[in-house]
Amino acid sequence: MTNPDPVGRRVPGGIACPLWMRTICCAGAFALLLASGCAATTPAPQATFPSASWEATPEAELGPACRRDLDTTRDYVRTLDTTALMAVQDGRVLFSQGPVQTVSIVFSVRKSVLSMLYGKYVANGTIDLDRTLADLGIDDTGGLLPIERQARLRDLLAARSGVYHAAANGGDDAVAAPARGSKAPGSYFLYNNWDFNAAGTAFERLTGRGIYQAFATDLATPLQLEDFDPARHRRSGDASRSEHLAYPFFLSTRDMARLGYLMLRQGNWRGQQLVPADWVAQITRQTTPAAQMHPAHTARRGFGYGYLWWLLEEPPDSPLSGAYMAWGVHGQYILVVPKRTMVIAHKRQVPVAGNWDVSWVGPTEFLRAARMLAAAPCRAGEGR
């Protein structure tokens, strides 16, 4: 345990050093750190945040090895159907390609955004994750089965509800769903839009706030999102299939990077805790390893799952070890790389000339670019 000293400083090891004794107490503390608990500490560097616009890392600060690796990455990204990619390291833009200000739909990135919104209300007791669908009066067209209504909110966030009612929109693994009523809530992972849409309904019922209203006030405004327009947003889907509609977001690549940077900073933005730090840890903690996912092709991707965030399963020596991401169809990604204090936002804009049936930038292609960026020796003292 760490105790404060008389002037409000903290010293390691739990032993307080009064100010008048500091010189004596801390003499030789480098050698006797564990015994004395009085070693002087170096304060952590101040985090860098964007203001109205992102600041770029000055070219003069980038060594030749860094610039070479970034050029190689740019050549690779240009071979992809990438609309825009932006990498932020230590709070400044390290790499940018394409129109990062362009706004378009980001599909399933919406789920990770909803997870972020939940945190404040879980912390203040407005939302209890152990409440069941029955507790909340959540049902659906044609009725849910009694076993399905025992699913808890946390089961929805983990895609383990056991509810296989039709969803209002596609883009999930529902075609591989087991028979309704065959899986107990919490026992079986299936990436299922019914779970994610019902989690949105539960959020709105419990908080009394619309998802977009909450996003605007809780995140968009304090983060100073540059391109967010609330008027573009409304829940959507086929209400004849399910009363729980989707909640798509329209975001720019540079605003996606702000959301990722908030996660990287454990929910803190310029000293304001927008998302509780313990909630950031919880939603990015593995609830389902890749090997336990269904169907088999989902397991083969090699990603685990937390609460609406995908978790990379990388070896310890990988530059992406410990990384996690929001992921939307066609190639929208927000990748958070704590090991490198980096966020990488990627956009494949759709539709293209009104056509929605267009090529993807899949996770294999995107993560190749991400590994190149994360491995580039671009911090002070690297690659000089």
Short mmCIF file of C-alpha atoms in Angstrom, two decimals:
data_model
loop_
_atom_site.label_atom_id
_atom_site.label_comp_id
_atom_site.label_asym_id
_atom_site.label_seq_id
_atom_site.Cartn_x
_atom_site.Cartn_y
_atom_site.Cartn_z
CA MET A 1 0.00 0.00 0.00
CA THR A 2 1.24 3.54 -0.73
CA ASN A 3 0.81 6.33 1.81
CA PRO A 4 0.80 10.09 1.25
CA ASP A 5 3.51 12.17 2.91
CA PRO A 6 2.81 15.49 4.75
CA VAL A 7 3.02 17.53 1.56
CA GLY A 8 0.79 15.25 -0.47
CA ARG A 9 3.48 13.34 -2.36
CA ARG A 10 3.52 9.57 -2.47
CA VAL A 11 6.51 7.37 -1.97
CA PRO A 12 6.85 3.72 -2.95
CA GLY A 13 6.79 0.95 -0.41
CA GLY A 14 4.30 2.50 1.99
CA ILE A 15 6.83 4.50 4.09
CA ALA A 16 6.26 8.25 4.28
CA CYS A 17 9.32 10.53 4.31
CA PRO A 18 8.63 13.88 6.02
CA LEU A 19 9.81 16.84 4.00
CA TRP A 20 12.57 17.86 6.48
CA MET A 21 13.92 14.32 6.42
CA ARG A 22 13.71 13.82 2.67
CA THR A 23 17.42 14.35 1.96
CA ILE A 24 18.48 12.01 4.77
CA CYS A 25 15.76 9.48 4.17
CA CYS A 26 16.42 9.24 0.46
CA ALA A 27 20.21 9.23 0.53
CA GLY A 28 21.35 6.02 -1.04
CA ALA A 29 17.75 5.08 -1.78
CA PHE A 30 18.60 3.88 -5.26
CA ALA A 31 20.49 0.99 -3.70
CA LEU A 32 18.05 0.49 -0.84
CA LEU A 33 14.76 1.12 -2.61
CA LEU A 34 12.87 -1.86 -1.29
CA ALA A 35 14.17 -1.46 2.23
CA SER A 36 13.67 2.26 2.61
CA GLY A 37 10.76 3.01 0.29
CA CYS A 38 12.15 6.53 -0.06
CA ALA A 39 13.65 6.63 -3.54
CA ALA A 40 12.93 9.75 -5.57
CA THR A 41 10.52 9.04 -8.40
CA THR A 42 10.38 10.46 -11.90
CA PRO A 43 6.87 11.72 -12.71
CA ALA A 44 5.15 10.09 -15.67
CA PRO A 45 5.29 12.23 -18.83
CA GLN A 46 2.26 14.39 -19.40
CA ALA A 47 -0.13 12.81 -21.89
CA THR A 48 -0.62 14.68 -25.17
CA PHE A 49 -4.18 15.23 -26.38
CA PRO A 50 -5.53 16.83 -29.55
CA SER A 51 -7.40 20.11 -29.21
CA ALA A 52 -9.67 21.28 -32.02
CA SER A 53 -7.48 19.40 -34.50
CA TRP A 54 -4.87 16.69 -34.33
CA GLU A 55 -1.22 17.74 -34.23
CA ALA A 56 1.21 15.89 -36.48
CA THR A 57 4.55 14.56 -35.28
CA PRO A 58 7.17 16.96 -36.72
CA GLU A 59 9.16 15.44 -39.55
CA ALA A 60 12.37 16.52 -37.84
CA GLU A 61 11.62 14.19 -34.92
CA LEU A 62 11.43 11.12 -37.16
CA GLY A 63 14.66 9.26 -37.74
CA PRO A 64 15.64 7.78 -41.10
CA ALA A 65 14.62 4.23 -40.12
CA CYS A 66 11.20 5.49 -39.05
CA ARG A 67 10.67 7.42 -42.28
CA ARG A 68 11.77 4.42 -44.33
CA ASP A 69 9.28 2.12 -42.57
CA LEU A 70 6.47 4.64 -42.90
CA ASP A 71 7.15 4.97 -46.62
CA THR A 72 7.06 1.19 -46.96
CA THR A 73 3.74 1.11 -45.09
CA ARG A 74 2.31 3.81 -47.34
CA ASP A 75 3.28 1.85 -50.44
CA TYR A 76 1.46 -1.19 -49.04
CA VAL A 77 -1.67 0.73 -47.98
CA ARG A 78 -1.94 2.13 -51.51
CA THR A 79 -2.40 -1.44 -52.79
CA LEU A 80 -5.55 -1.81 -50.65
CA ASP A 81 -9.05 -0.42 -51.15
CA THR A 82 -8.43 1.83 -48.18
CA THR A 83 -10.30 5.13 -48.10
CA ALA A 84 -8.29 6.56 -45.22
CA LEU A 85 -5.93 5.42 -42.49
CA MET A 86 -4.61 7.42 -39.56
CA ALA A 87 -2.11 6.30 -36.94
CA VAL A 88 -1.64 8.25 -33.72
CA GLN A 89 1.33 7.59 -31.46
CA ASP A 90 1.82 9.33 -28.12
CA GLY A 91 -1.06 11.65 -28.93
CA ARG A 92 0.17 12.99 -32.28
CA VAL A 93 -0.46 11.90 -35.84
CA LEU A 94 2.37 9.68 -37.01
CA PHE A 95 0.87 8.54 -40.32
CA SER A 96 -2.07 9.66 -42.43
CA GLN A 97 -3.29 8.42 -45.78
CA GLY A 98 -6.41 9.52 -47.63
CA PRO A 99 -9.27 11.90 -46.67
CA VAL A 100 -9.40 11.32 -42.91
CA GLN A 101 -12.15 13.95 -42.61
CA THR A 102 -14.62 12.05 -44.81
CA VAL A 103 -17.71 10.85 -42.93
CA SER A 104 -19.39 7.55 -43.75
CA ILE A 105 -21.18 4.66 -42.06
CA VAL A 106 -19.00 2.46 -39.86
CA PHE A 107 -21.38 -0.46 -39.25
CA SER A 108 -20.32 -2.73 -36.35
CA VAL A 109 -17.94 -0.19 -34.87
CA ARG A 110 -21.23 1.00 -33.35
CA LYS A 111 -21.15 -1.92 -30.91
CA SER A 112 -17.82 -0.93 -29.39
CA VAL A 113 -19.07 2.65 -29.11
CA LEU A 114 -22.16 1.44 -27.23
CA SER A 115 -19.89 -0.50 -24.88
CA MET A 116 -18.02 2.72 -24.07
CA LEU A 117 -21.32 4.50 -23.37
CA TYR A 118 -22.39 1.80 -20.91
CA GLY A 119 -19.48 2.47 -18.55
CA LYS A 120 -20.68 5.68 -16.91
CA TYR A 121 -24.09 4.20 -16.17
CA VAL A 122 -22.77 0.90 -14.87
CA ALA A 123 -20.50 2.85 -12.51
CA ASN A 124 -23.29 5.05 -11.12
CA GLY A 125 -25.70 2.13 -10.69
CA THR A 126 -28.15 3.12 -13.39
CA ILE A 127 -27.34 -0.09 -15.25
CA ASP A 128 -27.00 -3.44 -13.46
CA LEU A 129 -25.40 -5.95 -15.80
CA ASP A 130 -26.91 -8.87 -13.92
CA ARG A 131 -30.48 -7.86 -14.64
CA THR A 132 -32.22 -10.24 -17.02
CA LEU A 133 -34.35 -9.57 -20.05
CA ALA A 134 -37.33 -10.67 -17.96
CA ASP A 135 -36.41 -8.14 -15.25
CA LEU A 136 -36.32 -5.39 -17.86
CA GLY A 137 -39.47 -6.43 -19.68
CA ILE A 138 -37.56 -6.98 -22.92
CA ASP A 139 -39.35 -9.24 -25.37
CA ASP A 140 -39.67 -9.33 -29.15
CA THR A 141 -41.93 -10.10 -32.07
CA GLY A 142 -43.56 -13.49 -31.57
CA GLY A 143 -42.21 -13.71 -28.04
CA LEU A 144 -38.95 -14.86 -26.51
CA LEU A 145 -38.70 -18.28 -24.90
CA PRO A 146 -38.60 -18.45 -21.09
CA ILE A 147 -34.97 -19.60 -21.16
CA GLU A 148 -34.06 -16.74 -23.50
CA ARG A 149 -35.59 -14.18 -21.16
CA GLN A 150 -33.12 -15.28 -18.47
CA ALA A 151 -30.23 -13.79 -20.42
CA ARG A 152 -28.46 -11.02 -18.50
CA LEU A 153 -27.26 -7.71 -19.89
CA ARG A 154 -23.66 -8.87 -19.55
CA ASP A 155 -24.53 -11.86 -21.76
CA LEU A 156 -25.70 -9.49 -24.49
CA LEU A 157 -22.47 -7.48 -24.30
CA ALA A 158 -20.42 -10.68 -24.53
CA ALA A 159 -22.47 -12.14 -27.43
CA ARG A 160 -23.39 -15.09 -25.23
CA SER A 161 -27.12 -14.54 -24.66
CA GLY A 162 -28.43 -17.79 -26.11
CA VAL A 163 -31.19 -15.75 -27.80
CA TYR A 164 -31.47 -16.70 -31.47
CA HIS A 165 -34.49 -14.64 -32.43
CA ALA A 166 -34.21 -12.94 -35.85
CA ALA A 167 -32.40 -9.59 -35.76
CA ALA A 168 -33.57 -6.42 -37.47
CA ASN A 169 -30.42 -6.34 -39.62
CA GLY A 170 -27.89 -8.76 -41.07
CA GLY A 171 -24.11 -8.84 -41.04
CA ASP A 172 -23.64 -11.41 -38.28
CA ASP A 173 -23.31 -15.19 -37.86
CA ALA A 174 -27.03 -15.85 -37.29
CA VAL A 175 -27.15 -18.36 -40.14
CA ALA A 176 -25.04 -20.66 -37.93
CA ALA A 177 -27.20 -20.20 -34.82
CA PRO A 178 -28.23 -23.28 -32.84
CA ALA A 179 -31.89 -24.08 -32.36
CA ARG A 180 -33.71 -21.60 -30.19
CA GLY A 181 -33.77 -22.62 -26.54
CA SER A 182 -30.88 -25.08 -26.96
CA LYS A 183 -28.19 -23.01 -25.24
CA ALA A 184 -28.31 -21.64 -21.72
CA PRO A 185 -27.59 -17.90 -21.47
CA GLY A 186 -23.89 -17.24 -20.94
CA SER A 187 -22.78 -20.66 -22.20
CA TYR A 188 -22.23 -20.19 -25.94
CA PHE A 189 -20.63 -17.45 -28.08
CA LEU A 190 -22.30 -16.44 -31.32
CA TYR A 191 -21.78 -13.09 -33.02
CA ASN A 192 -25.43 -12.19 -33.19
CA ASN A 193 -26.92 -8.80 -33.98
CA TRP A 194 -29.98 -9.52 -31.86
CA ASP A 195 -27.76 -9.33 -28.77
CA PHE A 196 -26.16 -6.07 -29.81
CA ASN A 197 -29.42 -4.39 -30.83
CA ALA A 198 -31.22 -5.47 -27.64
CA ALA A 199 -28.27 -4.11 -25.65
CA GLY A 200 -29.01 -0.77 -27.30
CA THR A 201 -32.68 -0.99 -26.34
CA ALA A 202 -31.74 -1.84 -22.74
CA PHE A 203 -29.36 1.14 -22.60
CA GLU A 204 -32.09 3.54 -23.71
CA ARG A 205 -34.70 2.13 -21.34
CA LEU A 206 -32.47 2.17 -18.29
CA THR A 207 -30.85 5.57 -18.85
CA GLY A 208 -33.87 7.31 -20.33
CA ARG A 209 -31.55 8.66 -23.03
CA GLY A 210 -31.26 7.89 -26.71
CA ILE A 211 -27.97 6.33 -27.79
CA TYR A 212 -27.11 9.24 -30.06
CA GLN A 213 -28.07 11.80 -27.43
CA ALA A 214 -25.82 10.08 -24.91
CA PHE A 215 -22.99 9.82 -27.42
CA ALA A 216 -23.25 13.52 -28.27
CA THR A 217 -23.08 14.71 -24.66
CA ASP A 218 -20.96 12.00 -23.02
CA LEU A 219 -18.33 11.54 -25.72
CA ALA A 220 -18.59 13.67 -28.87
CA THR A 221 -18.67 17.05 -27.13
CA PRO A 222 -15.87 16.55 -24.58
CA LEU A 223 -13.72 14.78 -27.19
CA GLN A 224 -14.28 17.69 -29.62
CA LEU A 225 -15.15 15.36 -32.47
CA GLU A 226 -14.58 17.37 -35.63
CA ASP A 227 -17.09 15.76 -37.97
CA PHE A 228 -19.94 14.27 -35.91
CA ASP A 229 -23.43 15.37 -36.96
CA PRO A 230 -26.25 14.14 -34.70
CA ALA A 231 -28.84 14.91 -37.38
CA ARG A 232 -27.53 12.06 -39.55
CA HIS A 233 -28.18 9.45 -36.90
CA ARG A 234 -31.23 7.27 -36.27
CA ARG A 235 -31.87 3.66 -35.38
CA SER A 236 -32.64 1.48 -38.37
CA GLY A 237 -33.55 -2.02 -39.52
CA ASP A 238 -36.54 -4.19 -40.33
CA ALA A 239 -38.99 -3.70 -37.45
CA SER A 240 -41.16 -6.54 -38.76
CA ARG A 241 -38.36 -8.98 -37.92
CA SER A 242 -37.41 -7.47 -34.55
CA GLU A 243 -38.44 -4.45 -32.53
CA HIS A 244 -34.81 -3.94 -31.46
CA LEU A 245 -33.24 -1.84 -34.18
CA ALA A 246 -29.60 -1.23 -35.06
CA TYR A 247 -27.89 2.08 -34.23
CA PRO A 248 -25.38 2.82 -37.03
CA PHE A 249 -22.84 5.61 -36.65
CA PHE A 250 -21.46 7.97 -39.26
CA LEU A 251 -17.90 8.92 -38.36
CA SER A 252 -14.74 10.24 -39.95
CA THR A 253 -11.45 8.40 -39.65
CA ARG A 254 -9.94 11.19 -37.55
CA ASP A 255 -12.88 11.08 -35.12
CA MET A 256 -12.60 7.30 -34.91
CA ALA A 257 -9.01 7.89 -33.80
CA ARG A 258 -10.22 10.13 -30.94
CA LEU A 259 -12.48 7.36 -29.67
CA GLY A 260 -9.56 4.94 -29.80
CA TYR A 261 -7.29 7.39 -28.05
CA LEU A 262 -9.83 7.78 -25.25
CA MET A 263 -9.69 4.01 -24.78
CA LEU A 264 -5.89 4.07 -24.86
CA ARG A 265 -5.91 6.70 -22.09
CA GLN A 266 -8.15 4.44 -19.94
CA GLY A 267 -11.19 6.63 -20.52
CA ASN A 268 -9.53 9.84 -19.33
CA TRP A 269 -9.52 12.92 -21.54
CA ARG A 270 -7.56 15.91 -20.30
CA GLY A 271 -8.21 14.95 -16.70
CA GLN A 272 -11.92 14.22 -17.19
CA GLN A 273 -12.91 10.57 -16.71
CA LEU A 274 -15.38 10.12 -19.57
CA VAL A 275 -15.37 6.31 -19.32
CA PRO A 276 -14.44 4.72 -15.97
CA ALA A 277 -10.95 3.19 -16.12
CA ASP A 278 -12.11 -0.08 -14.58
CA TRP A 279 -14.82 -0.31 -17.24
CA VAL A 280 -12.24 0.13 -20.01
CA ALA A 281 -10.32 -2.74 -18.42
CA GLN A 282 -13.45 -4.88 -18.16
CA ILE A 283 -14.69 -4.46 -21.73
CA THR A 284 -11.23 -5.24 -23.12
CA ARG A 285 -10.75 -8.29 -20.89
CA GLN A 286 -11.30 -11.60 -22.62
CA THR A 287 -14.64 -13.29 -21.99
CA THR A 288 -14.33 -15.62 -24.98
CA PRO A 289 -11.04 -16.84 -26.47
CA ALA A 290 -10.98 -17.48 -30.20
CA ALA A 291 -10.99 -21.24 -29.70
CA GLN A 292 -14.41 -21.08 -28.00
CA MET A 293 -16.14 -19.10 -30.74
CA HIS A 294 -18.79 -20.35 -33.11
CA PRO A 295 -18.99 -21.06 -35.99
CA ALA A 296 -15.60 -22.50 -36.88
CA HIS A 297 -14.66 -19.76 -39.35
CA THR A 298 -15.06 -17.17 -36.59
CA ALA A 299 -12.74 -19.17 -34.32
CA ARG A 300 -10.13 -19.36 -37.09
CA ARG A 301 -9.76 -15.58 -37.17
CA GLY A 302 -7.71 -15.77 -34.00
CA PHE A 303 -9.48 -12.95 -32.13
CA GLY A 304 -10.93 -13.16 -28.66
CA TYR A 305 -13.89 -11.10 -27.46
CA GLY A 306 -14.56 -8.93 -24.45
CA TYR A 307 -17.66 -6.75 -24.10
CA LEU A 308 -18.26 -5.63 -27.71
CA TRP A 309 -14.52 -5.34 -28.44
CA TRP A 310 -12.38 -7.81 -30.39
CA LEU A 311 -9.11 -8.79 -28.69
CA LEU A 312 -6.06 -9.75 -30.70
CA GLU A 313 -4.42 -13.01 -29.66
CA GLU A 314 -0.78 -12.22 -30.45
CA PRO A 315 2.50 -13.65 -29.12
CA PRO A 316 4.26 -11.56 -26.44
CA ASP A 317 6.97 -10.40 -28.85
CA SER A 318 4.44 -9.05 -31.38
CA PRO A 319 4.16 -5.26 -31.60
CA LEU A 320 0.39 -5.82 -31.44
CA SER A 321 0.47 -7.93 -28.28
CA GLY A 322 -2.33 -6.73 -25.98
CA ALA A 323 -4.12 -4.82 -28.75
CA TYR A 324 -7.89 -4.70 -29.18
CA MET A 325 -10.21 -3.30 -31.81
CA ALA A 326 -13.61 -2.18 -32.97
CA TRP A 327 -14.40 -3.75 -36.34
CA GLY A 328 -17.03 -3.01 -38.95
CA VAL A 329 -17.84 -4.81 -42.20
CA HIS A 330 -15.96 -3.82 -45.38
CA GLY A 331 -13.00 -2.55 -43.36
CA GLN A 332 -13.73 -0.03 -40.61
CA TYR A 333 -11.34 -0.49 -37.69
CA ILE A 334 -10.30 1.28 -34.51
CA LEU A 335 -7.22 -0.57 -33.27
CA VAL A 336 -5.77 0.31 -29.85
CA VAL A 337 -2.16 -0.76 -29.31
CA PRO A 338 -1.17 -0.06 -25.68
CA LYS A 339 2.29 -1.59 -26.16
CA ARG A 340 3.17 1.22 -28.56
CA THR A 341 0.87 3.94 -27.14
CA MET A 342 -0.74 3.89 -30.56
CA VAL A 343 -4.18 4.04 -32.13
CA ILE A 344 -4.82 3.14 -35.76
CA ALA A 345 -8.12 4.11 -37.39
CA HIS A 346 -9.00 2.72 -40.81
CA LYS A 347 -11.91 3.37 -43.14
CA ARG A 348 -13.17 1.58 -46.24
CA GLN A 349 -15.95 3.93 -47.30
CA VAL A 350 -19.21 2.47 -48.59
CA PRO A 351 -21.30 2.75 -50.66
CA VAL A 352 -19.18 3.44 -53.74
CA ALA A 353 -21.19 5.29 -56.39
CA GLY A 354 -24.33 3.98 -54.75
CA ASN A 355 -23.11 0.38 -54.77
CA TRP A 356 -22.93 -1.50 -51.46
CA ASP A 357 -21.53 -4.70 -52.95
CA VAL A 358 -17.91 -3.62 -53.00
CA SER A 359 -14.57 -5.10 -52.01
CA TRP A 360 -13.37 -5.30 -48.43
CA VAL A 361 -10.20 -4.51 -46.58
CA GLY A 362 -10.24 -7.58 -44.38
CA PRO A 363 -8.54 -7.97 -41.02
CA THR A 364 -5.54 -9.83 -42.49
CA GLU A 365 -4.75 -6.94 -44.83
CA PHE A 366 -5.46 -4.26 -42.25
CA LEU A 367 -3.42 -5.93 -39.52
CA ARG A 368 -0.47 -6.31 -41.85
CA ALA A 369 -0.42 -2.53 -42.19
CA ALA A 370 -0.97 -2.15 -38.45
CA ARG A 371 2.01 -4.39 -37.65
CA MET A 372 4.19 -2.36 -39.97
CA LEU A 373 3.17 0.86 -38.24
CA ALA A 374 3.51 -0.54 -34.74
CA ALA A 375 6.96 -1.98 -35.49
CA ALA A 376 8.31 1.21 -37.06
CA PRO A 377 11.07 2.74 -34.86
CA CYS A 378 9.46 6.18 -34.61
CA ARG A 379 9.78 7.17 -30.98
CA ALA A 380 12.55 9.36 -29.61
CA GLY A 381 15.79 7.40 -29.60
CA GLU A 382 14.50 4.68 -31.93
CA GLY A 383 15.97 4.07 -35.36
CA ARG A 384 18.52 6.88 -35.11
#
